[in-house]
Amino acid sequence: MPDSGVSRAQQEQHERPDRSERHEQRERHIHPVRQEHRQEHIPAPPGSSATDAARRAGILVTLVLGGLTALPPLSMDMYLPALPAVTDSLHAPAATVQLTLTACLTGMALGQLVVGPMSDRWGRRKPLLLGMIIYVVATAICAFAPSAELLIGFRLLQGLAGAAGIVISRAVVRDLYDGMEMARFFSTLMLISGVAPVIAPVIGGQVLRFTDWRGIFVVLTAVGVLLTLIVWKWLHETLPEEERHTGGIGEALRTMRGLLADRVFTGYMIAGSLAFAALFAYVSASPFVVQEIYGASPQTFSLLFGINSIGLIAVGQINGKVLVGRISLDKALGLGLAVISLAAVALLLMTSGVFGDVGLLPVATGLFVLMSAMGLAMPNTNAQALMRTKHAAGSASALLGTTSFLVGAIASPLVGIAGEQTAVPMAVVQVVCALSAVVCFLGLCRPWQTRGGPHDQPTRG
């Protein structure tokens, strides 16, 4: 008997290298992108072709995912300078035209609930390509919409299809990264996708110089076609077959129920959604606030919007390059929510006339501070929530995105409830959303508690 025990131990010792080698080969076959990201951190001689290939692959994945996350702000922000023109062209009131933003946002919210579980079951590539094709078709139809009602309907379809790029890009990040690296990558994505809101209103304003608002949708159609081709050629599958869910709608619902039962995940989800609603209140109201109330031109509005987006990008990079790894993600998130709340309160005081007629510059400064602080709130809520959901990244990403867009869609029409001659409703919505986000963060996430124990892990439903 002792001899057999020794021989068994010796046999296992001889088998371990073979198992390890087979596991490494399997990982290289299933996760070529993930392996390439890991290889970037392995020292190699200068000029090494393997290291150069890994670096190029990592940059390429970053650019592809950045393009996908840039699609929603492109769809929204290129259209913003044209809102007053659409109102005149389709002979519709401003509140009705603002519903074209709400419809697109609602579509992006509901579409993620479908695409997220689909990507957990069938992988990331196929649902993404299908969504991109439908997005291109819907956007092209928007260019020919003869009425506000039809435009609203096609914008809803555009949002439903465009949801694929939003939810799957986050799921791919979760497939490839974890921990602090994931938080840093989200900040990098903010740099790339943040270029879209900077240039989109500028492009939209310049398109209006040569054509009407319909030309904006023609440009968006071309962007959608380009992104579809890039995804088809260069974005590889990141979810191996053995990690996919095999159940149907029932399993998807159970998974989402399990995610929502996780108090901390739900806290980050709601806090991030409320912060996004404060941002979207600005997005939907700013064309009328800046152009109608303060008399600025579409080009001036585009410039101010671009400056605000640059602030968001800059703070996002400070978060990823400086703060992550030096302070906890919860501290950075708490700081962002506090600054957003203070800026919203200041905007409410200015727009309500407490300081008299303050003019455009102080209001624009308050909006700049609020937008910039989103660079701390948005990447850290996503990272903290997704760190808890390795088993269902697609479904978790869908819940994060759906909640954000639904809350934003509710906030959008509220900013115009008192007409086009006052910015007070915008500021009120921002104050309520920002303070509610702080309460949710403190009450549900409880950042002062130490997490990570076995009893604090999210359930699989």
mmCIF file of C-alpha atoms in Angstrom, residues 106-455:
data_model
loop_
_atom_site.group_PDB
_atom_site.id
_atom_site.type_symbol
_atom_site.label_atom_id
_atom_site.label_comp_id
_atom_site.label_asym_id
_atom_site.label_seq_id
_atom_site.Cartn_x
_atom_site.Cartn_y
_atom_site.Cartn_z
ATOM 1 C CA THR A 106 -35.211 54.268 -24.109
ATOM 2 C CA GLY A 107 -34.335 51.999 -27.024
ATOM 3 C CA MET A 108 -30.735 51.768 -25.873
ATOM 4 C CA ALA A 109 -31.948 50.897 -22.375
ATOM 5 C CA LEU A 110 -34.388 48.148 -23.401
ATOM 6 C CA GLY A 111 -32.100 46.762 -26.088
ATOM 7 C CA GLN A 112 -29.388 46.072 -23.539
ATOM 8 C CA LEU A 113 -31.736 43.812 -21.564
ATOM 9 C CA VAL A 114 -31.998 41.628 -24.663
ATOM 10 C CA VAL A 115 -28.458 41.833 -26.022
ATOM 11 C CA GLY A 116 -26.690 41.343 -22.666
ATOM 12 C CA PRO A 117 -28.107 37.864 -21.919
ATOM 13 C CA MET A 118 -27.757 36.976 -25.625
ATOM 14 C CA SER A 119 -24.027 37.692 -25.421
ATOM 15 C CA ASP A 120 -23.712 35.490 -22.318
ATOM 16 C CA ARG A 121 -25.326 32.631 -24.241
ATOM 17 C CA TRP A 122 -24.049 32.972 -27.824
ATOM 18 C CA GLY A 123 -20.847 34.942 -27.321
ATOM 19 C CA ARG A 124 -20.019 38.571 -27.979
ATOM 20 C CA ARG A 125 -19.474 38.730 -31.743
ATOM 21 C CA LYS A 126 -22.742 37.509 -33.279
ATOM 22 C CA PRO A 127 -25.170 39.687 -31.250
ATOM 23 C CA LEU A 128 -22.873 42.677 -31.766
ATOM 24 C CA LEU A 129 -22.753 42.309 -35.546
ATOM 25 C CA LEU A 130 -26.534 41.811 -35.773
ATOM 26 C CA GLY A 131 -27.164 44.918 -33.683
ATOM 27 C CA MET A 132 -24.766 47.022 -35.748
ATOM 28 C CA ILE A 133 -26.459 46.043 -39.031
ATOM 29 C CA ILE A 134 -29.905 46.974 -37.689
ATOM 30 C CA TYR A 135 -28.492 50.249 -36.345
ATOM 31 C CA VAL A 136 -27.233 51.205 -39.795
ATOM 32 C CA VAL A 137 -30.613 50.503 -41.410
ATOM 33 C CA ALA A 138 -32.591 52.391 -38.739
ATOM 34 C CA THR A 139 -30.285 55.418 -38.889
ATOM 35 C CA ALA A 140 -30.607 55.613 -42.660
ATOM 36 C CA ILE A 141 -34.404 55.582 -42.335
ATOM 37 C CA CYS A 142 -34.257 58.444 -39.792
ATOM 38 C CA ALA A 143 -32.801 60.668 -42.511
ATOM 39 C CA PHE A 144 -36.071 60.450 -44.456
ATOM 40 C CA ALA A 145 -38.609 60.672 -41.612
ATOM 41 C CA PRO A 146 -41.425 63.034 -42.743
ATOM 42 C CA SER A 147 -42.876 63.728 -39.290
ATOM 43 C CA ALA A 148 -41.838 63.988 -35.667
ATOM 44 C CA GLU A 149 -43.853 60.893 -34.792
ATOM 45 C CA LEU A 150 -42.086 58.715 -37.369
ATOM 46 C CA LEU A 151 -38.729 60.164 -36.374
ATOM 47 C CA ILE A 152 -39.439 59.211 -32.772
ATOM 48 C CA GLY A 153 -40.277 55.649 -33.854
ATOM 49 C CA PHE A 154 -37.137 55.219 -35.951
ATOM 50 C CA ARG A 155 -34.983 56.740 -33.209
ATOM 51 C CA LEU A 156 -36.415 54.095 -30.866
ATOM 52 C CA LEU A 157 -35.328 51.363 -33.303
ATOM 53 C CA GLN A 158 -31.933 53.037 -33.680
ATOM 54 C CA GLY A 159 -31.484 52.943 -29.908
ATOM 55 C CA LEU A 160 -32.612 49.315 -29.624
ATOM 56 C CA ALA A 161 -29.981 48.233 -32.142
ATOM 57 C CA GLY A 162 -27.247 50.573 -30.919
ATOM 58 C CA ALA A 163 -27.529 49.008 -27.468
ATOM 59 C CA ALA A 164 -25.405 46.099 -28.701
ATOM 60 C CA GLY A 165 -22.280 48.232 -28.901
ATOM 61 C CA ILE A 166 -22.772 49.641 -25.405
ATOM 62 C CA VAL A 167 -23.470 46.454 -23.486
ATOM 63 C CA ILE A 168 -21.051 44.152 -25.296
ATOM 64 C CA SER A 169 -18.102 46.542 -25.113
ATOM 65 C CA ARG A 170 -18.419 46.559 -21.301
ATOM 66 C CA ALA A 171 -18.773 42.768 -21.242
ATOM 67 C CA VAL A 172 -15.633 42.366 -23.369
ATOM 68 C CA VAL A 173 -13.716 44.568 -20.920
ATOM 69 C CA ARG A 174 -14.889 42.288 -18.099
ATOM 70 C CA ASP A 175 -13.797 39.245 -20.126
ATOM 71 C CA LEU A 176 -10.285 40.636 -20.540
ATOM 72 C CA TYR A 177 -9.577 42.544 -17.312
ATOM 73 C CA ASP A 178 -10.122 42.464 -13.572
ATOM 74 C CA GLY A 179 -9.545 44.667 -10.523
ATOM 75 C CA MET A 180 -7.583 47.877 -10.912
ATOM 76 C CA GLU A 181 -6.725 47.026 -14.520
ATOM 77 C CA MET A 182 -10.413 47.067 -15.368
ATOM 78 C CA ALA A 183 -10.864 50.476 -13.728
ATOM 79 C CA ARG A 184 -7.876 51.825 -15.673
ATOM 80 C CA PHE A 185 -9.222 50.413 -18.930
ATOM 81 C CA PHE A 186 -12.607 52.056 -18.370
ATOM 82 C CA SER A 187 -10.785 55.352 -17.911
ATOM 83 C CA THR A 188 -8.897 54.717 -21.163
ATOM 84 C CA LEU A 189 -12.169 54.015 -22.929
ATOM 85 C CA MET A 190 -13.450 57.323 -21.586
ATOM 86 C CA LEU A 191 -10.518 59.046 -23.302
ATOM 87 C CA ILE A 192 -11.399 57.473 -26.654
ATOM 88 C CA SER A 193 -15.178 57.620 -26.419
ATOM 89 C CA GLY A 194 -14.911 61.090 -24.902
ATOM 90 C CA VAL A 195 -13.577 62.402 -28.196
ATOM 91 C CA ALA A 196 -17.018 61.702 -29.679
ATOM 92 C CA PRO A 197 -18.954 64.263 -27.606
ATOM 93 C CA VAL A 198 -16.154 66.764 -28.224
ATOM 94 C CA ILE A 199 -16.273 66.539 -32.003
ATOM 95 C CA ALA A 200 -19.886 65.395 -32.512
ATOM 96 C CA PRO A 201 -21.622 68.759 -31.868
ATOM 97 C CA VAL A 202 -18.899 70.487 -33.872
ATOM 98 C CA ILE A 203 -19.488 68.107 -36.774
ATOM 99 C CA GLY A 204 -23.237 68.522 -36.382
ATOM 100 C CA GLY A 205 -22.917 72.310 -36.417
ATOM 101 C CA GLN A 206 -20.734 72.212 -39.519
ATOM 102 C CA VAL A 207 -23.075 69.765 -41.302
ATOM 103 C CA LEU A 208 -25.886 72.273 -40.722
ATOM 104 C CA ARG A 209 -23.861 74.836 -42.672
ATOM 105 C CA PHE A 210 -24.127 72.737 -45.845
ATOM 106 C CA THR A 211 -27.352 70.790 -45.425
ATOM 107 C CA ASP A 212 -30.280 70.382 -43.045
ATOM 108 C CA TRP A 213 -30.661 68.124 -40.024
ATOM 109 C CA ARG A 214 -31.252 65.077 -42.230
ATOM 110 C CA GLY A 215 -27.645 65.196 -43.368
ATOM 111 C CA ILE A 216 -26.589 64.454 -39.776
ATOM 112 C CA PHE A 217 -28.265 61.053 -39.984
ATOM 113 C CA VAL A 218 -26.522 60.377 -43.291
ATOM 114 C CA VAL A 219 -23.170 60.950 -41.550
ATOM 115 C CA LEU A 220 -24.230 58.693 -38.665
ATOM 116 C CA THR A 221 -25.149 55.973 -41.161
ATOM 117 C CA ALA A 222 -21.659 56.131 -42.658
ATOM 118 C CA VAL A 223 -20.106 55.903 -39.174
ATOM 119 C CA GLY A 224 -22.254 52.853 -38.410
ATOM 120 C CA VAL A 225 -21.177 51.103 -41.604
ATOM 121 C CA LEU A 226 -17.506 51.757 -40.818
ATOM 122 C CA LEU A 227 -17.801 50.434 -37.260
ATOM 123 C CA THR A 228 -19.644 47.329 -38.467
ATOM 124 C CA LEU A 229 -16.816 46.508 -40.879
ATOM 125 C CA ILE A 230 -14.180 47.089 -38.190
ATOM 126 C CA VAL A 231 -15.954 44.808 -35.714
ATOM 127 C CA TRP A 232 -16.420 42.102 -38.350
ATOM 128 C CA LYS A 233 -12.751 42.114 -39.304
ATOM 129 C CA TRP A 234 -10.862 42.782 -36.054
ATOM 130 C CA LEU A 235 -12.874 42.053 -32.901
ATOM 131 C CA HIS A 236 -12.405 38.400 -31.954
ATOM 132 C CA GLU A 237 -14.599 36.362 -29.646
ATOM 133 C CA THR A 238 -13.652 36.824 -25.952
ATOM 134 C CA LEU A 239 -16.127 34.505 -24.225
ATOM 135 C CA PRO A 240 -15.180 30.785 -24.458
ATOM 136 C CA GLU A 241 -17.957 28.303 -25.114
ATOM 137 C CA GLU A 242 -17.631 26.523 -21.755
ATOM 138 C CA GLU A 243 -18.270 29.826 -19.924
ATOM 139 C CA ARG A 244 -21.468 30.601 -21.814
ATOM 140 C CA HIS A 245 -24.929 30.153 -20.319
ATOM 141 C CA THR A 246 -26.909 27.371 -21.938
ATOM 142 C CA GLY A 247 -30.356 28.166 -20.552
ATOM 143 C CA GLY A 248 -33.073 30.237 -22.108
ATOM 144 C CA ILE A 249 -35.100 33.193 -20.904
ATOM 145 C CA GLY A 250 -35.703 31.549 -17.527
ATOM 146 C CA GLU A 251 -32.002 31.320 -16.716
ATOM 147 C CA ALA A 252 -31.407 34.894 -17.920
ATOM 148 C CA LEU A 253 -34.150 36.156 -15.599
ATOM 149 C CA ARG A 254 -32.785 34.141 -12.677
ATOM 150 C CA THR A 255 -29.318 35.523 -13.306
ATOM 151 C CA MET A 256 -30.583 39.109 -13.330
ATOM 152 C CA ARG A 257 -32.625 38.472 -10.197
ATOM 153 C CA GLY A 258 -29.500 37.189 -8.482
ATOM 154 C CA LEU A 259 -27.570 40.285 -9.551
ATOM 155 C CA LEU A 260 -30.285 42.615 -8.269
ATOM 156 C CA ALA A 261 -30.350 40.711 -4.964
ATOM 157 C CA ASP A 262 -26.727 41.746 -4.444
ATOM 158 C CA ARG A 263 -27.122 44.948 -2.412
ATOM 159 C CA VAL A 264 -23.708 46.369 -3.257
ATOM 160 C CA PHE A 265 -24.025 45.738 -7.005
ATOM 161 C CA THR A 266 -27.477 47.340 -6.977
ATOM 162 C CA GLY A 267 -26.104 50.314 -5.059
ATOM 163 C CA TYR A 268 -23.403 51.007 -7.624
ATOM 164 C CA MET A 269 -25.900 50.470 -10.431
ATOM 165 C CA ILE A 270 -28.437 52.980 -9.092
ATOM 166 C CA ALA A 271 -25.834 55.548 -8.009
ATOM 167 C CA GLY A 272 -24.231 55.452 -11.456
ATOM 168 C CA SER A 273 -27.620 55.711 -13.137
ATOM 169 C CA LEU A 274 -28.611 58.775 -11.142
ATOM 170 C CA ALA A 275 -25.282 60.450 -11.921
ATOM 171 C CA PHE A 276 -25.857 59.698 -15.602
ATOM 172 C CA ALA A 277 -29.344 61.213 -15.355
ATOM 173 C CA ALA A 278 -27.809 64.458 -14.052
ATOM 174 C CA LEU A 279 -25.504 64.435 -17.064
ATOM 175 C CA PHE A 280 -28.320 63.685 -19.496
ATOM 176 C CA ALA A 281 -30.435 66.475 -18.046
ATOM 177 C CA TYR A 282 -27.648 68.759 -19.241
ATOM 178 C CA VAL A 283 -27.405 66.991 -22.621
ATOM 179 C CA SER A 284 -31.112 67.318 -23.399
ATOM 180 C CA ALA A 285 -31.588 70.847 -22.010
ATOM 181 C CA SER A 286 -28.340 72.569 -23.023
ATOM 182 C CA PRO A 287 -29.266 73.275 -26.690
ATOM 183 C CA PHE A 288 -32.250 75.336 -25.547
ATOM 184 C CA VAL A 289 -30.544 76.793 -22.450
ATOM 185 C CA VAL A 290 -27.448 77.963 -24.324
ATOM 186 C CA GLN A 291 -29.067 78.949 -27.640
ATOM 187 C CA GLU A 292 -32.586 80.061 -26.733
ATOM 188 C CA ILE A 293 -32.158 81.528 -23.230
ATOM 189 C CA TYR A 294 -28.634 82.951 -23.553
ATOM 190 C CA GLY A 295 -28.751 83.637 -27.313
ATOM 191 C CA ALA A 296 -25.623 81.711 -28.341
ATOM 192 C CA SER A 297 -25.161 80.402 -31.892
ATOM 193 C CA PRO A 298 -25.086 76.662 -32.724
ATOM 194 C CA GLN A 299 -21.322 76.972 -33.216
ATOM 195 C CA THR A 300 -20.868 78.576 -29.763
ATOM 196 C CA PHE A 301 -22.999 75.848 -28.226
ATOM 197 C CA SER A 302 -20.852 73.221 -29.954
ATOM 198 C CA LEU A 303 -17.694 74.869 -28.617
ATOM 199 C CA LEU A 304 -18.993 74.957 -25.037
ATOM 200 C CA PHE A 305 -20.171 71.368 -25.277
ATOM 201 C CA GLY A 306 -16.760 70.323 -26.559
ATOM 202 C CA ILE A 307 -14.966 72.134 -23.702
ATOM 203 C CA ASN A 308 -17.175 70.337 -21.179
ATOM 204 C CA SER A 309 -16.399 67.009 -22.793
ATOM 205 C CA ILE A 310 -12.678 67.769 -22.633
ATOM 206 C CA GLY A 311 -13.081 68.321 -18.886
ATOM 207 C CA LEU A 312 -14.767 64.928 -18.548
ATOM 208 C CA ILE A 313 -11.959 63.262 -20.517
ATOM 209 C CA ALA A 314 -9.216 64.989 -18.515
ATOM 210 C CA VAL A 315 -10.673 64.005 -15.137
ATOM 211 C CA GLY A 316 -11.252 60.463 -16.423
ATOM 212 C CA GLN A 317 -7.555 60.217 -17.272
ATOM 213 C CA ILE A 318 -6.574 61.614 -13.873
ATOM 214 C CA ASN A 319 -8.748 58.889 -12.377
ATOM 215 C CA GLY A 320 -7.131 56.109 -14.421
ATOM 216 C CA LYS A 321 -3.515 57.299 -14.454
ATOM 217 C CA VAL A 322 -3.170 58.971 -11.041
ATOM 218 C CA LEU A 323 -5.908 57.996 -8.581
ATOM 219 C CA VAL A 324 -6.471 54.291 -9.344
ATOM 220 C CA GLY A 325 -3.980 52.327 -7.292
ATOM 221 C CA ARG A 326 -3.278 55.235 -4.935
ATOM 222 C CA ILE A 327 -6.705 55.652 -3.360
ATOM 223 C CA SER A 328 -9.656 53.276 -3.289
ATOM 224 C CA LEU A 329 -12.189 53.359 -6.095
ATOM 225 C CA ASP A 330 -14.887 54.160 -3.534
ATOM 226 C CA LYS A 331 -13.031 57.294 -2.398
ATOM 227 C CA ALA A 332 -12.629 58.487 -5.991
ATOM 228 C CA LEU A 333 -16.304 57.749 -6.654
ATOM 229 C CA GLY A 334 -17.392 59.565 -3.494
ATOM 230 C CA LEU A 335 -15.340 62.607 -4.461
ATOM 231 C CA GLY A 336 -16.935 62.656 -7.908
ATOM 232 C CA LEU A 337 -20.470 62.448 -6.539
ATOM 233 C CA ALA A 338 -19.745 65.216 -4.017
ATOM 234 C CA VAL A 339 -18.453 67.582 -6.708
ATOM 235 C CA ILE A 340 -21.421 66.808 -8.967
ATOM 236 C CA SER A 341 -23.811 67.618 -6.117
ATOM 237 C CA LEU A 342 -22.081 70.925 -5.304
ATOM 238 C CA ALA A 343 -22.065 71.976 -8.965
ATOM 239 C CA ALA A 344 -25.772 71.115 -9.330
ATOM 240 C CA VAL A 345 -26.680 73.174 -6.261
ATOM 241 C CA ALA A 346 -24.644 76.118 -7.600
ATOM 242 C CA LEU A 347 -26.445 75.869 -10.957
ATOM 243 C CA LEU A 348 -29.815 75.882 -9.223
ATOM 244 C CA LEU A 349 -28.916 79.021 -7.263
ATOM 245 C CA MET A 350 -27.677 80.796 -10.410
ATOM 246 C CA THR A 351 -30.567 79.851 -12.711
ATOM 247 C CA SER A 352 -33.219 80.661 -10.095
ATOM 248 C CA GLY A 353 -31.953 84.246 -9.802
ATOM 249 C CA VAL A 354 -30.511 84.104 -6.280
ATOM 250 C CA PHE A 355 -27.398 85.917 -7.553
ATOM 251 C CA GLY A 356 -29.284 88.079 -10.036
ATOM 252 C CA ASP A 357 -28.723 87.892 -13.807
ATOM 253 C CA VAL A 358 -25.436 85.956 -13.906
ATOM 254 C CA GLY A 359 -25.172 85.516 -17.689
ATOM 255 C CA LEU A 360 -23.827 82.593 -19.705
ATOM 256 C CA LEU A 361 -20.246 82.392 -18.380
ATOM 257 C CA PRO A 362 -21.008 81.441 -14.725
ATOM 258 C CA VAL A 363 -23.661 78.929 -15.831
ATOM 259 C CA ALA A 364 -21.242 77.438 -18.367
ATOM 260 C CA THR A 365 -18.609 77.181 -15.612
ATOM 261 C CA GLY A 366 -21.003 75.284 -13.351
ATOM 262 C CA LEU A 367 -21.881 72.897 -16.193
ATOM 263 C CA PHE A 368 -18.161 72.377 -16.882
ATOM 264 C CA VAL A 369 -17.501 71.376 -13.267
ATOM 265 C CA LEU A 370 -20.501 69.028 -13.240
ATOM 266 C CA MET A 371 -19.487 67.359 -16.513
ATOM 267 C CA SER A 372 -15.842 67.025 -15.473
ATOM 268 C CA ALA A 373 -16.717 65.273 -12.217
ATOM 269 C CA MET A 374 -18.464 62.578 -14.264
ATOM 270 C CA GLY A 375 -14.927 61.396 -15.087
ATOM 271 C CA LEU A 376 -14.689 60.148 -11.507
ATOM 272 C CA ALA A 377 -18.225 58.786 -11.153
ATOM 273 C CA MET A 378 -18.804 56.871 -14.387
ATOM 274 C CA PRO A 379 -15.730 54.593 -14.729
ATOM 275 C CA ASN A 380 -15.627 53.740 -11.020
ATOM 276 C CA THR A 381 -19.294 52.759 -10.701
ATOM 277 C CA ASN A 382 -18.919 50.459 -13.728
ATOM 278 C CA ALA A 383 -15.686 48.923 -12.451
ATOM 279 C CA GLN A 384 -16.939 48.359 -8.895
ATOM 280 C CA ALA A 385 -20.177 46.775 -10.106
ATOM 281 C CA LEU A 386 -18.593 44.536 -12.753
ATOM 282 C CA MET A 387 -15.886 43.287 -10.383
ATOM 283 C CA ARG A 388 -18.646 41.377 -8.602
ATOM 284 C CA THR A 389 -20.127 39.755 -11.730
ATOM 285 C CA LYS A 390 -17.534 37.633 -13.523
ATOM 286 C CA HIS A 391 -20.094 34.841 -13.913
ATOM 287 C CA ALA A 392 -22.553 37.022 -15.911
ATOM 288 C CA ALA A 393 -20.747 40.016 -17.361
ATOM 289 C CA GLY A 394 -23.228 40.446 -20.222
ATOM 290 C CA SER A 395 -26.295 40.432 -17.991
ATOM 291 C CA ALA A 396 -24.615 42.718 -15.447
ATOM 292 C CA SER A 397 -23.566 45.125 -18.200
ATOM 293 C CA ALA A 398 -27.151 45.084 -19.500
ATOM 294 C CA LEU A 399 -28.561 45.985 -16.091
ATOM 295 C CA LEU A 400 -26.015 48.790 -15.646
ATOM 296 C CA GLY A 401 -26.763 50.257 -19.053
ATOM 297 C CA THR A 402 -30.513 49.756 -18.978
ATOM 298 C CA THR A 403 -30.921 51.432 -15.607
ATOM 299 C CA SER A 404 -28.751 54.378 -16.673
ATOM 300 C CA PHE A 405 -30.625 54.960 -19.905
ATOM 301 C CA LEU A 406 -34.087 54.505 -18.400
ATOM 302 C CA VAL A 407 -33.382 56.993 -15.612
ATOM 303 C CA GLY A 408 -31.888 59.347 -18.190
ATOM 304 C CA ALA A 409 -34.939 58.942 -20.402
ATOM 305 C CA ILE A 410 -37.173 59.920 -17.471
ATOM 306 C CA ALA A 411 -35.030 62.975 -16.731
ATOM 307 C CA SER A 412 -34.987 64.173 -20.343
ATOM 308 C CA PRO A 413 -38.586 65.463 -20.709
ATOM 309 C CA LEU A 414 -38.601 66.894 -17.184
ATOM 310 C CA VAL A 415 -36.004 69.532 -18.071
ATOM 311 C CA GLY A 416 -38.447 71.171 -20.502
ATOM 312 C CA ILE A 417 -41.540 70.954 -18.335
ATOM 313 C CA ALA A 418 -41.598 74.721 -17.685
ATOM 314 C CA GLY A 419 -40.978 75.731 -21.294
ATOM 315 C CA GLU A 420 -37.940 77.001 -23.160
ATOM 316 C CA GLN A 421 -37.397 80.274 -21.290
ATOM 317 C CA THR A 422 -35.966 78.993 -18.003
ATOM 318 C CA ALA A 423 -33.109 76.689 -16.998
ATOM 319 C CA VAL A 424 -34.457 76.051 -13.487
ATOM 320 C CA PRO A 425 -36.015 72.635 -14.320
ATOM 321 C CA MET A 426 -32.646 71.408 -15.632
ATOM 322 C CA ALA A 427 -30.923 72.459 -12.408
ATOM 323 C CA VAL A 428 -33.668 70.968 -10.211
ATOM 324 C CA VAL A 429 -33.396 67.592 -11.970
ATOM 325 C CA GLN A 430 -29.612 67.671 -11.586
ATOM 326 C CA VAL A 431 -29.782 68.479 -7.859
ATOM 327 C CA VAL A 432 -32.338 65.741 -7.154
ATOM 328 C CA CYS A 433 -30.382 63.124 -9.145
ATOM 329 C CA ALA A 434 -26.990 64.052 -7.677
ATOM 330 C CA LEU A 435 -28.123 64.067 -4.056
ATOM 331 C CA SER A 436 -30.068 60.824 -4.569
ATOM 332 C CA ALA A 437 -26.915 59.223 -6.006
ATOM 333 C CA VAL A 438 -24.973 60.210 -2.872
ATOM 334 C CA VAL A 439 -27.678 58.777 -0.598
ATOM 335 C CA CYS A 440 -27.784 55.538 -2.607
ATOM 336 C CA PHE A 441 -23.988 55.194 -2.602
ATOM 337 C CA LEU A 442 -23.771 55.643 1.161
ATOM 338 C CA GLY A 443 -26.877 53.632 2.012
ATOM 339 C CA LEU A 444 -26.413 50.586 -0.242
ATOM 340 C CA CYS A 445 -22.717 50.393 -1.099
ATOM 341 C CA ARG A 446 -21.591 51.392 2.422
ATOM 342 C CA PRO A 447 -18.021 52.153 1.313
ATOM 343 C CA TRP A 448 -16.695 52.305 4.884
ATOM 344 C CA GLN A 449 -17.255 48.552 5.250
ATOM 345 C CA THR A 450 -14.552 46.059 4.254
ATOM 346 C CA ARG A 451 -15.778 43.816 1.477
ATOM 347 C CA GLY A 452 -14.473 40.699 -0.176
ATOM 348 C CA GLY A 453 -15.346 37.993 2.346
ATOM 349 C CA PRO A 454 -17.095 34.771 1.323
ATOM 350 C CA HIS A 455 -20.433 36.015 2.610
#
